PDB file of C-alpha atoms in Angstrom:
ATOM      1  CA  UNK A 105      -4.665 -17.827 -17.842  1.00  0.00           C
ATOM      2  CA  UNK A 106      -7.438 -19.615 -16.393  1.00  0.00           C
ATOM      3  CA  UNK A 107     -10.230 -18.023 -14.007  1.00  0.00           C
ATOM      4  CA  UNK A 108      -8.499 -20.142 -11.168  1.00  0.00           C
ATOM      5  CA  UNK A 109      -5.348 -18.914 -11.609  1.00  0.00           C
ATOM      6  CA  UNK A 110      -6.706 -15.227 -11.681  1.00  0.00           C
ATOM      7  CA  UNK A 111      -8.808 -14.921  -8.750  1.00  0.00           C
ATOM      8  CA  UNK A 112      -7.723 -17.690  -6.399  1.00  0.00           C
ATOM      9  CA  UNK A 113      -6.683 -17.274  -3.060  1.00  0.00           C
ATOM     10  CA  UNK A 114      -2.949 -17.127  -4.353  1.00  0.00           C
ATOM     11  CA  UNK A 115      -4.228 -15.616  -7.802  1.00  0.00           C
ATOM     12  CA  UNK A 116      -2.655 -13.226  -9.768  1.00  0.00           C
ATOM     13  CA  UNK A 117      -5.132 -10.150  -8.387  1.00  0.00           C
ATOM     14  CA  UNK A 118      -4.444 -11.539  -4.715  1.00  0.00           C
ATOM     15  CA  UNK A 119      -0.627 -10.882  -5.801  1.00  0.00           C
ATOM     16  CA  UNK A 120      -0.986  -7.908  -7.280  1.00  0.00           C
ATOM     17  CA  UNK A 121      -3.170  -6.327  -4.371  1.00  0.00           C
ATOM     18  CA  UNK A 122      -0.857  -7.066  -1.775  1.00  0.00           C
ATOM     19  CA  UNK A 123       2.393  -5.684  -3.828  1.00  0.00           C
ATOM     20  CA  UNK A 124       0.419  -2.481  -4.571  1.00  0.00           C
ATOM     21  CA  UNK A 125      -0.382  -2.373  -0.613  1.00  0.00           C
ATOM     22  CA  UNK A 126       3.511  -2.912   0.078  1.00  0.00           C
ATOM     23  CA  UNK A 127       4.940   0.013  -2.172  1.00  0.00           C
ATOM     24  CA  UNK A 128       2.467   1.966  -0.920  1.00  0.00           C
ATOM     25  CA  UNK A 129       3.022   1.438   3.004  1.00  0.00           C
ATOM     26  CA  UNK A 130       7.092   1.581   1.344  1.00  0.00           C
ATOM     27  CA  UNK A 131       6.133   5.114   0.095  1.00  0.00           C
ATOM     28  CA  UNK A 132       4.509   6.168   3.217  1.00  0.00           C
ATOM     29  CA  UNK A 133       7.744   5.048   5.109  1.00  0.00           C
ATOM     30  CA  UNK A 134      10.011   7.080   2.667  1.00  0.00           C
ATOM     31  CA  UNK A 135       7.258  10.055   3.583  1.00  0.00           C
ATOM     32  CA  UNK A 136       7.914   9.396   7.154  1.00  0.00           C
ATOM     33  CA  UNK A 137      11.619   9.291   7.721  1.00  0.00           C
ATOM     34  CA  UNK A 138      12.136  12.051   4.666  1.00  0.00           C
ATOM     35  CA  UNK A 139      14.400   9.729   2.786  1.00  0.00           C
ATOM     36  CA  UNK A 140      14.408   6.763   0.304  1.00  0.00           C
ATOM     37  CA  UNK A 141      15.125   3.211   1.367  1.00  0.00           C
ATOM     38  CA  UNK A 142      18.888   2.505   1.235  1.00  0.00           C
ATOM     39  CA  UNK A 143      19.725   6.565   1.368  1.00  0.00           C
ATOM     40  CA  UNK A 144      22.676   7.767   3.024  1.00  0.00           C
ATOM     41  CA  UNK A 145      20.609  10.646   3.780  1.00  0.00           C
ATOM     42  CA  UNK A 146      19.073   8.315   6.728  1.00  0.00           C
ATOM     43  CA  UNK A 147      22.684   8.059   8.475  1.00  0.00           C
ATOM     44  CA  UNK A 148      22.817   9.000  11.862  1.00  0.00           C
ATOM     45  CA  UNK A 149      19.045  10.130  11.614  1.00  0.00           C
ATOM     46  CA  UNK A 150      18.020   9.091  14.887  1.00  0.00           C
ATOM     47  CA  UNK A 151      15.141   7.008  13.167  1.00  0.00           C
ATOM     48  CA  UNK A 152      15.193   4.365  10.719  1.00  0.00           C
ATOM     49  CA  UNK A 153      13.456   1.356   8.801  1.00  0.00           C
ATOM     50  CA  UNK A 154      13.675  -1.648  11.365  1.00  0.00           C
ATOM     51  CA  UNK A 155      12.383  -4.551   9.105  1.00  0.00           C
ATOM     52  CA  UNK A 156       8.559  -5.448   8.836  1.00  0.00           C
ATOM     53  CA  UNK A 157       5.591  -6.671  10.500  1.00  0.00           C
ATOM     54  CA  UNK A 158       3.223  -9.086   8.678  1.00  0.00           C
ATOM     55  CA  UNK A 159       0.033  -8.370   8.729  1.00  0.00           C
ATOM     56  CA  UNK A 160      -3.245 -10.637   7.277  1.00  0.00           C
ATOM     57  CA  UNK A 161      -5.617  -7.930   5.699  1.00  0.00           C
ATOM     58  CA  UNK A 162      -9.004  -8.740   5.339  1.00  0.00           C
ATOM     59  CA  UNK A 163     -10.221  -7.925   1.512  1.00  0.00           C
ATOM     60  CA  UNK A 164     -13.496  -6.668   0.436  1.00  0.00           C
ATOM     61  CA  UNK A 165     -14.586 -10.415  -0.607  1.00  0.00           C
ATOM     62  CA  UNK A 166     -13.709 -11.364   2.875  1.00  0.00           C
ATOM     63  CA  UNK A 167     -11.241 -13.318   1.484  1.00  0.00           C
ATOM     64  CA  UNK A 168      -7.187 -12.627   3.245  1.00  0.00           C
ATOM     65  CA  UNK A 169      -3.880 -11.372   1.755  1.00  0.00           C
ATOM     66  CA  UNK A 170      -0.876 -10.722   4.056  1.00  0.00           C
ATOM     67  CA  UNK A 171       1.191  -7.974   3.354  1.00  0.00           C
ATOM     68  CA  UNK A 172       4.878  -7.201   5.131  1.00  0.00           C
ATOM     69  CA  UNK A 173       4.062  -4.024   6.949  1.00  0.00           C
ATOM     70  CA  UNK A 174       7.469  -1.887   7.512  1.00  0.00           C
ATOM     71  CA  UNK A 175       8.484  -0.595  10.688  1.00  0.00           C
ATOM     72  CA  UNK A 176      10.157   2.089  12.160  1.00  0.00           C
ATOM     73  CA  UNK A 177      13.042   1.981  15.100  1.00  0.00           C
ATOM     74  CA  UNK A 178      10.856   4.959  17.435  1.00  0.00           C
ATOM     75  CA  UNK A 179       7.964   3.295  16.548  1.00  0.00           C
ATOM     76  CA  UNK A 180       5.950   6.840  15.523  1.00  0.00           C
ATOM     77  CA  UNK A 181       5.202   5.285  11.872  1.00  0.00           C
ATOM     78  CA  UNK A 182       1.277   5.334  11.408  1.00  0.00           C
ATOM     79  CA  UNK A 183       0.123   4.047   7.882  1.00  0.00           C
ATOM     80  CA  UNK A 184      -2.530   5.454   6.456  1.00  0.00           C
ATOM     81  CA  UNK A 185      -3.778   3.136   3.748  1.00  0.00           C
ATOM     82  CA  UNK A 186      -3.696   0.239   6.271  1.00  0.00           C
ATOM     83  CA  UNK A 187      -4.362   1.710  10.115  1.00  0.00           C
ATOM     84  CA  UNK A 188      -2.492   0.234  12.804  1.00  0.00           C
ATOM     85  CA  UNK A 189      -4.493  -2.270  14.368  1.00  0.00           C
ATOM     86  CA  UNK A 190      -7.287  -2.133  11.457  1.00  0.00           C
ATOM     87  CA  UNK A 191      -7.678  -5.603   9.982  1.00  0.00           C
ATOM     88  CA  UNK A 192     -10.057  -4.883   6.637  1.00  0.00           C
ATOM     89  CA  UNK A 193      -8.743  -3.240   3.738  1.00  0.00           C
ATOM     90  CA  UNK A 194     -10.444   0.334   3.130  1.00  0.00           C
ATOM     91  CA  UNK A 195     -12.630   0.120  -0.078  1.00  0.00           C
ATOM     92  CA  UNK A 196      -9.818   1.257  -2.109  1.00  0.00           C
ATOM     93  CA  UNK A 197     -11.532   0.518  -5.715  1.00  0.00           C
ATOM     94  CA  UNK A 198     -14.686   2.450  -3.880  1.00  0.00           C
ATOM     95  CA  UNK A 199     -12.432   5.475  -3.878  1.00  0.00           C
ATOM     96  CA  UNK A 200     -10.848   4.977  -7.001  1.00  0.00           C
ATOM     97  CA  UNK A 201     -14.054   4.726  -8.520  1.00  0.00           C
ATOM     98  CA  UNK A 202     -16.029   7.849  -6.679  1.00  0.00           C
ATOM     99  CA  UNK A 203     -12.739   9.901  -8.262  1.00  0.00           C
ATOM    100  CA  UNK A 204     -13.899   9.154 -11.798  1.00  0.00           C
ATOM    101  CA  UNK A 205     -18.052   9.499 -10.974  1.00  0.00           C
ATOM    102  CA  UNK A 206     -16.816  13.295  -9.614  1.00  0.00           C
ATOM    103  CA  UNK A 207     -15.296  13.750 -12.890  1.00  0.00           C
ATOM    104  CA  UNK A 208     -11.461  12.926 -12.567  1.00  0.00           C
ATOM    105  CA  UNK A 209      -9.838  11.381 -15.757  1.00  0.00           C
ATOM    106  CA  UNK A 210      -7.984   8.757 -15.718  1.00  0.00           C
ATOM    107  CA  UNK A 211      -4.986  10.475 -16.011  1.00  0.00           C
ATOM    108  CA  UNK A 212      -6.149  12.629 -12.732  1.00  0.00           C
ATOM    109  CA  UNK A 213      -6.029   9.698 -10.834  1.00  0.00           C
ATOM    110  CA  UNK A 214      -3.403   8.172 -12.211  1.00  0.00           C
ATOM    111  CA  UNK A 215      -1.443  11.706 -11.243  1.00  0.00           C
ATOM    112  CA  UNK A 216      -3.162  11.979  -7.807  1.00  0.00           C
ATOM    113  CA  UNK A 217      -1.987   7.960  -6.830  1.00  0.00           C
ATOM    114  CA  UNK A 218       1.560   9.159  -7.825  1.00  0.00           C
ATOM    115  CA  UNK A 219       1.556  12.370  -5.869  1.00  0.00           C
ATOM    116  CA  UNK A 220      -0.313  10.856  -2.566  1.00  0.00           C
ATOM    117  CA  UNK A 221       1.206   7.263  -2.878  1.00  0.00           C
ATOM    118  CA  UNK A 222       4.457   7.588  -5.439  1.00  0.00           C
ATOM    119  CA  UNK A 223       2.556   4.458  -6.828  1.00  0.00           C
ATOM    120  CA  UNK A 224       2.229   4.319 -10.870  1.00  0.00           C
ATOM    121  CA  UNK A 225      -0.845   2.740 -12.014  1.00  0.00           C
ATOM    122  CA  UNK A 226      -2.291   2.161 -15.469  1.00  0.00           C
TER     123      UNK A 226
END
């Protein structure tokens, strides 16, 4: 794999980052409505996924990836890992990294992104 094909503006870590961003808004959403996409359990719910939004995101390179933001039918869904209206994508790796300077292991964070997000990382 070349540099190129890494880090370009449809690179493999451009990919990536905007599939992480998706489960995780997908998680939130699951969070939100109290079931899992496709669950009978959201029958007759009175709220319920109503497609997606797409949204450019503004990385911390300044460079863009847009990610398919799901929505709800009441509107009420608020994401937190991508505000409503917010444009730039919070320093994520920042955080990520500030968890292991306090002293989280690897495995910490890799526990607290499952718990908060339902995302599994390596």
């Amino acid at each position: 794999m070349t540099k190129d094909e890494l880090i370009s503006s449809e690179g493999l870590l451009r990919q990536l980052t905007s599939r992480f961003y998706e489960r995780v808004l997908e998680a939130e959403m699951d969070e939100h409505l109290g079931y899992r996409k496709h669950d009978n359990a959201g029958d007759n719910s009175g709220n319920s996924r109503n497609g997606y939004t797409d949204k450019t995101v503004i990385m911390d390179d300044n460079s863009t990836t847009n990610i398919h933001v799901p929505r709800d039918r009441n509107s009420t869904f608020e994401p937190i890992i991508i505000p409503k209206h917010e444009k730039r994508s919070p320093l994520f790796n920042d955080q990520i990294i500030s968890m292991y300077s306090y002293g989280m292991s690897c495995r910490d964070i890799q526990r607290h992104l499952q718990e908060v997000y339902g995302v599994n990382v390596s």
